[in-house]
Tab-separated table of C-alpha atoms and ligand atoms in Angstrom:
chain	number	residue	atom	x	y	z
A	267	MET	CA	17.086	8.538	13.753
A	268	LYS	CA	14.762	11.234	15.252
A	269	VAL	CA	11.073	11.513	15.639
A	270	LEU	CA	8.994	14.527	14.858
A	271	ILE	CA	5.417	14.594	16.198
A	272	ASP	CA	3.195	17.529	15.055
A	273	LEU	CA	1.431	17.701	18.201
A	274	ALA	CA	-1.135	20.018	16.311
A	275	LYS	CA	-2.096	17.191	14.331
A	276	CYS	CA	-2.250	14.851	17.116
A	277	SER	CA	-5.717	13.544	17.942
A	278	GLY	CA	-4.850	11.055	20.703
A	279	HIS	CA	-5.291	7.795	19.107
A	280	ALA	CA	-2.472	6.496	20.965
A	281	ARG	CA	-1.438	3.778	18.413
A	282	CYS	CA	1.824	4.965	18.716
A	283	TYR	CA	2.241	4.345	22.466
A	284	ASP	CA	0.528	0.795	21.426
A	285	LYS	CA	3.670	0.497	19.323
A	286	ASP	CA	6.333	1.496	21.828
A	287	PRO	CA	5.130	3.001	25.324
A	288	GLU	CA	8.874	3.989	26.443
A	289	LEU	CA	9.277	5.716	23.138
A	290	PHE	CA	5.856	7.514	22.708
A	291	GLN	CA	4.875	8.874	25.780
A	292	ILE	CA	1.418	10.112	25.934
A	293	ASP	CA	-1.038	12.444	28.604
A	294	ASP	CA	-4.079	11.224	30.556
A	295	MET	CA	-6.213	12.208	27.409
A	296	ALA	CA	-3.739	9.718	25.272
A	297	TYR	CA	-2.383	12.799	23.369
A	298	ALA	CA	1.382	12.708	22.530
A	299	LEU	CA	3.533	14.624	24.901
A	300	ARG	CA	6.996	14.859	23.304
A	301	ALA	CA	7.218	16.795	19.755
A	302	GLU	CA	10.478	15.610	18.634
A	303	PHE	CA	13.001	12.919	20.423
A	304	GLU	CA	16.187	10.666	19.235
A	305	VAL	CA	15.102	6.933	18.491
A	306	PRO	CA	17.474	4.764	20.705
A	307	GLN	CA	19.091	1.933	19.152
A	308	GLY	CA	17.027	-0.915	18.431
A	309	ALA	CA	13.569	0.979	18.594
A	310	GLU	CA	13.726	2.241	15.012
A	311	GLU	CA	11.305	-0.355	13.611
A	312	ALA	CA	8.645	0.539	16.447
A	313	ALA	CA	9.186	4.159	15.576
A	314	ARG	CA	8.581	3.207	11.929
A	315	LYS	CA	5.511	1.277	12.892
A	316	ALA	CA	4.093	3.912	14.849
A	317	SER	CA	4.800	6.448	12.109
A	318	ALA	CA	2.791	4.140	9.707
A	319	ALA	CA	-0.120	3.406	12.262
A	320	CYS	CA	-1.054	7.087	13.192
A	321	PRO	CA	-4.214	7.966	11.439
A	322	GLU	CA	-3.309	11.703	11.489
A	323	ARG	CA	0.100	11.313	9.908
A	324	ALA	CA	1.248	13.331	12.666
A	325	ILE	CA	4.343	11.197	13.293
A	326	ARG	CA	7.567	12.295	10.939
A	327	LEU	CA	10.909	10.192	11.011
A	328	GLU	CA	14.059	12.065	9.866
B	442	F3S	FE1	-1.164	11.302	18.399
B	442	F3S	FE2	-1.014	9.813	16.143
B	442	F3S	FE3	0.214	8.963	18.584
B	442	F3S	S1	-2.934	10.731	16.807
B	442	F3S	S2	-1.317	9.850	19.934
B	442	F3S	S3	0.516	10.636	17.536
B	442	F3S	S4	-1.158	7.666	16.835
């Protein structure tokens, strides 16, 4: 599974970070840092929850 974050849509809500701070890295202003990364085994559920929690719908799973 892969996470794709549209950084242009990200508004710094940091709800993704709340779901999994290791997977979803944010900067000092709480904006997502990484646009694309693989989800390690065992973190798929956190990735799904983060995607659903983003108010900007910026997180897509592939
Ligand atoms: Fe950005 Fe959505 Fe996360 S707005 S910081 S990708 S919850």
